[in-house]
PDB file of C-alpha atoms in Angstrom:
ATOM      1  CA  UNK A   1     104.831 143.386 100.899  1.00  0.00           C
ATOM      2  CA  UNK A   2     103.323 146.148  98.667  1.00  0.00           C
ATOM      3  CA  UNK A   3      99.606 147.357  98.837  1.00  0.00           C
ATOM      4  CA  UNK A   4      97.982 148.657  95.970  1.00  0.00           C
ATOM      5  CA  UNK A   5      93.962 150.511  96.239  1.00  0.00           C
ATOM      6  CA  UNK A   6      92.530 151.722  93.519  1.00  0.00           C
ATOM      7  CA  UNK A   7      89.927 154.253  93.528  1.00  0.00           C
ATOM      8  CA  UNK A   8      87.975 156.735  91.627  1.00  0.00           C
ATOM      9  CA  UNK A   9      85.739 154.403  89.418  1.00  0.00           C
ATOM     10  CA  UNK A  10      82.133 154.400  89.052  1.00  0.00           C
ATOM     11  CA  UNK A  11      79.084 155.314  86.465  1.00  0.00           C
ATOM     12  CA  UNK A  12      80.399 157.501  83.653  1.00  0.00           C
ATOM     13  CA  UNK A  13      77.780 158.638  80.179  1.00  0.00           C
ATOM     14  CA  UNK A  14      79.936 157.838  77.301  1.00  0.00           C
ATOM     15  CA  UNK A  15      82.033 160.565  76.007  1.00  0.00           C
ATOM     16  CA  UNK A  16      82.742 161.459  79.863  1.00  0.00           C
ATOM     17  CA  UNK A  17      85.900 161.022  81.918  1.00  0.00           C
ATOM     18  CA  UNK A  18      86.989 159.539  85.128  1.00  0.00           C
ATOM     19  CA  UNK A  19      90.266 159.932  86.721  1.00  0.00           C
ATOM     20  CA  UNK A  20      91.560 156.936  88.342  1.00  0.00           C
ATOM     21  CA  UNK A  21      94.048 156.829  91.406  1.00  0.00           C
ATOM     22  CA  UNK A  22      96.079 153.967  92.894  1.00  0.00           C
ATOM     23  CA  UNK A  23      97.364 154.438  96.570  1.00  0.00           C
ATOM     24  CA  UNK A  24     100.725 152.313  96.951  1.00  0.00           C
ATOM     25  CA  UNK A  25     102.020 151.292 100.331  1.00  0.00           C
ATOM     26  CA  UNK A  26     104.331 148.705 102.499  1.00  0.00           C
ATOM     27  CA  UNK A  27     108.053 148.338 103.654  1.00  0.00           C
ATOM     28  CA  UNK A  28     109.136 147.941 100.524  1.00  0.00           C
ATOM     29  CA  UNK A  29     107.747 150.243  98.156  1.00  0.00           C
ATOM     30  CA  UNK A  30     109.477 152.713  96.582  1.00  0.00           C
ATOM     31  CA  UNK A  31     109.051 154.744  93.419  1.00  0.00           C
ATOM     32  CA  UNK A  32     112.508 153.837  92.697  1.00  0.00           C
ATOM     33  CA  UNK A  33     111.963 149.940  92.819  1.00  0.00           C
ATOM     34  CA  UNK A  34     108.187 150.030  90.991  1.00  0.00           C
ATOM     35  CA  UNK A  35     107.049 150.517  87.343  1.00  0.00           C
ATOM     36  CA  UNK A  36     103.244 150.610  87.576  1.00  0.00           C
ATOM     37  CA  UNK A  37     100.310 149.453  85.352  1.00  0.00           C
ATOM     38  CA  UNK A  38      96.804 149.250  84.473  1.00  0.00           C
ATOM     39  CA  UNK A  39      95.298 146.594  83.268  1.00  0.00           C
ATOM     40  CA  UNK A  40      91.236 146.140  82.264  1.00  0.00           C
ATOM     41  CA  UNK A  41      89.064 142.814  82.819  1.00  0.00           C
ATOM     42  CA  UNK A  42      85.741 143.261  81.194  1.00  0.00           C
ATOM     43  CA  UNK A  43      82.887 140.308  81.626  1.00  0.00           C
ATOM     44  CA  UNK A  44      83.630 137.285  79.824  1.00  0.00           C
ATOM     45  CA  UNK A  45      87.056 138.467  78.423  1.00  0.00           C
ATOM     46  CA  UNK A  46      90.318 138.139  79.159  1.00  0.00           C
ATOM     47  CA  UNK A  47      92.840 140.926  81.078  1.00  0.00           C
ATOM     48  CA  UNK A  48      94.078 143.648  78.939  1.00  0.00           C
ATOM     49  CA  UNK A  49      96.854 145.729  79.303  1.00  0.00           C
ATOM     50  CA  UNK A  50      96.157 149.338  79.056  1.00  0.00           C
ATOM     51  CA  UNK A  51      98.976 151.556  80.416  1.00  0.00           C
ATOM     52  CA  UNK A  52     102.226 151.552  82.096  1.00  0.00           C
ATOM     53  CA  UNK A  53     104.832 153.910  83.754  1.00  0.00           C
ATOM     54  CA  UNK A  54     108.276 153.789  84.284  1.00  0.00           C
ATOM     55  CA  UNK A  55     111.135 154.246  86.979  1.00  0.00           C
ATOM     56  CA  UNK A  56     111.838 157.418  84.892  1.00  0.00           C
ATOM     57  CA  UNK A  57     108.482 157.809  83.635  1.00  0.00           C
ATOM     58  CA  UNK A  58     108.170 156.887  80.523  1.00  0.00           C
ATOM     59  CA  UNK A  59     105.118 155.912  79.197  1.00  0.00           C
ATOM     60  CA  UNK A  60     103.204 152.897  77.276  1.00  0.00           C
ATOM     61  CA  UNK A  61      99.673 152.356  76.002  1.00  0.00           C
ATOM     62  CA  UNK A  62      97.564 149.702  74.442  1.00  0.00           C
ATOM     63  CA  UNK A  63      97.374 151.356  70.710  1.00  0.00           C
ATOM     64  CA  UNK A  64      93.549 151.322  70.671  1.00  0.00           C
ATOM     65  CA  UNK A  65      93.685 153.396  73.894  1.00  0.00           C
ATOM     66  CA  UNK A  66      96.413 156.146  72.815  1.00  0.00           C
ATOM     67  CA  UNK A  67      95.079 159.612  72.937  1.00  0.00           C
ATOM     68  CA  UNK A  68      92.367 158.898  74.974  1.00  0.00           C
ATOM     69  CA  UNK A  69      94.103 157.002  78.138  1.00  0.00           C
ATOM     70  CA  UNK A  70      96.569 159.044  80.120  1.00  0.00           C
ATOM     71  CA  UNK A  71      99.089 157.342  83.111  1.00  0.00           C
ATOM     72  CA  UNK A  72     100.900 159.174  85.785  1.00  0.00           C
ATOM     73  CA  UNK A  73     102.793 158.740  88.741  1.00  0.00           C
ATOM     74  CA  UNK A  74     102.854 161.298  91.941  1.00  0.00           C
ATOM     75  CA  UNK A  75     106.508 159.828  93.363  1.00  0.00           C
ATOM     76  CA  UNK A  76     105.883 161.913  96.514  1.00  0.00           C
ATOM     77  CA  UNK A  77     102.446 160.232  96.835  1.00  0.00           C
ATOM     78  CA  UNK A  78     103.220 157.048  95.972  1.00  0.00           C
ATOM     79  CA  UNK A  79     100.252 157.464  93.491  1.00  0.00           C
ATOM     80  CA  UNK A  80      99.667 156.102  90.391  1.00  0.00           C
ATOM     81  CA  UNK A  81      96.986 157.900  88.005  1.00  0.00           C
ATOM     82  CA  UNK A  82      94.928 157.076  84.848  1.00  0.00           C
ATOM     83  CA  UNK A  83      93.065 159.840  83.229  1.00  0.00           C
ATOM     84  CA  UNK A  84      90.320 158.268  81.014  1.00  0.00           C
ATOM     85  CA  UNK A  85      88.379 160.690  78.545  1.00  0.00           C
ATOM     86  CA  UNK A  86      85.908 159.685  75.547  1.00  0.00           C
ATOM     87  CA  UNK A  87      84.727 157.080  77.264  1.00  0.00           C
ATOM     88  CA  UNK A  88      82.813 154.642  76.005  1.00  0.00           C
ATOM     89  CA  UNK A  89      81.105 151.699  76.459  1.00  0.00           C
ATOM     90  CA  UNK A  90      83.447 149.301  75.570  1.00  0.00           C
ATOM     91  CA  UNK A  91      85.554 150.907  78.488  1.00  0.00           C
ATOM     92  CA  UNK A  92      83.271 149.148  81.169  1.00  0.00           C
ATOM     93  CA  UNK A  93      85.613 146.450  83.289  1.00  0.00           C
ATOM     94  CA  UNK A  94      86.854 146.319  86.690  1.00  0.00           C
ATOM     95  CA  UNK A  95      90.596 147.905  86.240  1.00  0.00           C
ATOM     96  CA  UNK A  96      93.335 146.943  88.244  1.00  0.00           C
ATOM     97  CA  UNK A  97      96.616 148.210  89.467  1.00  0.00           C
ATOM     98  CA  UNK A  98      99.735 146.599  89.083  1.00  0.00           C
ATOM     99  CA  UNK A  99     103.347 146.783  90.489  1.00  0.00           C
ATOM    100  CA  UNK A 100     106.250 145.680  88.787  1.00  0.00           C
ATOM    101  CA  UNK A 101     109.791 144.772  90.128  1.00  0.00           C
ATOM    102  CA  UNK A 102     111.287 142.860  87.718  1.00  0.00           C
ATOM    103  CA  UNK A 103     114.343 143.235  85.438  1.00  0.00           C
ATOM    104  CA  UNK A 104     114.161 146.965  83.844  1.00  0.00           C
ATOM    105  CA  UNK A 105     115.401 145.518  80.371  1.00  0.00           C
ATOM    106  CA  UNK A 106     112.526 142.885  80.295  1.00  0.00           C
ATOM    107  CA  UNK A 107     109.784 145.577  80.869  1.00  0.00           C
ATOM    108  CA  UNK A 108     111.626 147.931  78.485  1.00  0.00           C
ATOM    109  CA  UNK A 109     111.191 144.895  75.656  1.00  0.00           C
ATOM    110  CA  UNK A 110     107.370 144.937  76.460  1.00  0.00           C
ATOM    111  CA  UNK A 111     107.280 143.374  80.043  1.00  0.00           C
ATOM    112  CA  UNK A 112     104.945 146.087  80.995  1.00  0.00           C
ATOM    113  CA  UNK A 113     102.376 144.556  78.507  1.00  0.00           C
ATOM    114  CA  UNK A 114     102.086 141.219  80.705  1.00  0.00           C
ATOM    115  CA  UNK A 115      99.900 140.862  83.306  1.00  0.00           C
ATOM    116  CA  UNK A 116     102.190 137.870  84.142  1.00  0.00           C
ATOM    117  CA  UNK A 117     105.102 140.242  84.678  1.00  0.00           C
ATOM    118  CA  UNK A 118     103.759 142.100  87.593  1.00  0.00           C
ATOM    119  CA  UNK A 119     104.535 141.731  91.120  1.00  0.00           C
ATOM    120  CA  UNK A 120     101.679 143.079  93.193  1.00  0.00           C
ATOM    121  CA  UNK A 121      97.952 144.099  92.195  1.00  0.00           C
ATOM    122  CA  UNK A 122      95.115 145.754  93.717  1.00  0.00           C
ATOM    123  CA  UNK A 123      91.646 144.700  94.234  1.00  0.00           C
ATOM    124  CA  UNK A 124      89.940 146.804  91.260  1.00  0.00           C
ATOM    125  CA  UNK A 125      87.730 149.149  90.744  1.00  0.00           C
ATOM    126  CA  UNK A 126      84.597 148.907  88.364  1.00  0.00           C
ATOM    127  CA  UNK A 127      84.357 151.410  85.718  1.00  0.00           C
ATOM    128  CA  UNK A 128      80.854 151.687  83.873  1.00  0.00           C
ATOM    129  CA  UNK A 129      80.152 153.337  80.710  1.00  0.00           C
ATOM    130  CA  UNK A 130      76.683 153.772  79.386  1.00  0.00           C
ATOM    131  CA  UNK A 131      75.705 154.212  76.388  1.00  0.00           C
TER     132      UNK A 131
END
């Protein structure tokens, strides 16, 4: 089993920033064996992928969130990061944190887009953005 906690969100003015961390842990975990993600829920919608990181680090975004959204990985702290600047309100949902241990060449073809992909996920945190 893998445990994911995310932490770091909270109340943010638009045009701020919020860093957010995910803690991985369990047997099995390794940064060798998980590609990580974010994904967004915000009320009354539907999940959205926003970033995702590699075994060798390479990087993906939701286009709307490039150059604003940042992901990375601490491999000797088993910690996933997402730097969020120019927030804004739209930004508000409870994000999650998502392990994935499936097939390399299915993520690489845009596996790291689907929630449905993923393996393990946290319990969210709630980011707010006012206005």
């Amino acid at each position: 089993q893998v445990q994911l906690v995310e932490s770091g969100g909270g109340l943010v003015q638009a045009g701020g920033s919020l860093r957010l961390s995910c803690a991985a842990s369990g047997r099995t975990f390794s940064s060798e064996t998980y590609a990580m993600g974010w994904f967004r829920r915000a009320p009354g919608k539907e999940y959205e992928f926003v970033a995702a990181i590699g075994w060798s680090t390479i990087t993906n975004y939701a286009d709307s969130l490039k150059g604003r959204f940042t992901i990375s990985r601490d491999n000797a702290k088993n910690t996933v990061y997402l730097q969020m600047n120019s927030l804004k309100p739209e930004d508000t949902a409870v994000y999650y944190c998502a392990a994935y241990a499936g097939p390399r060449g299915t993520y690489y073809r845009g596996g790291y887009g689907s929630r449905r992909a993923y393996d393990y996920w946290g319990q969210g945190t709630q980011v707010t953005v006012s206005s």
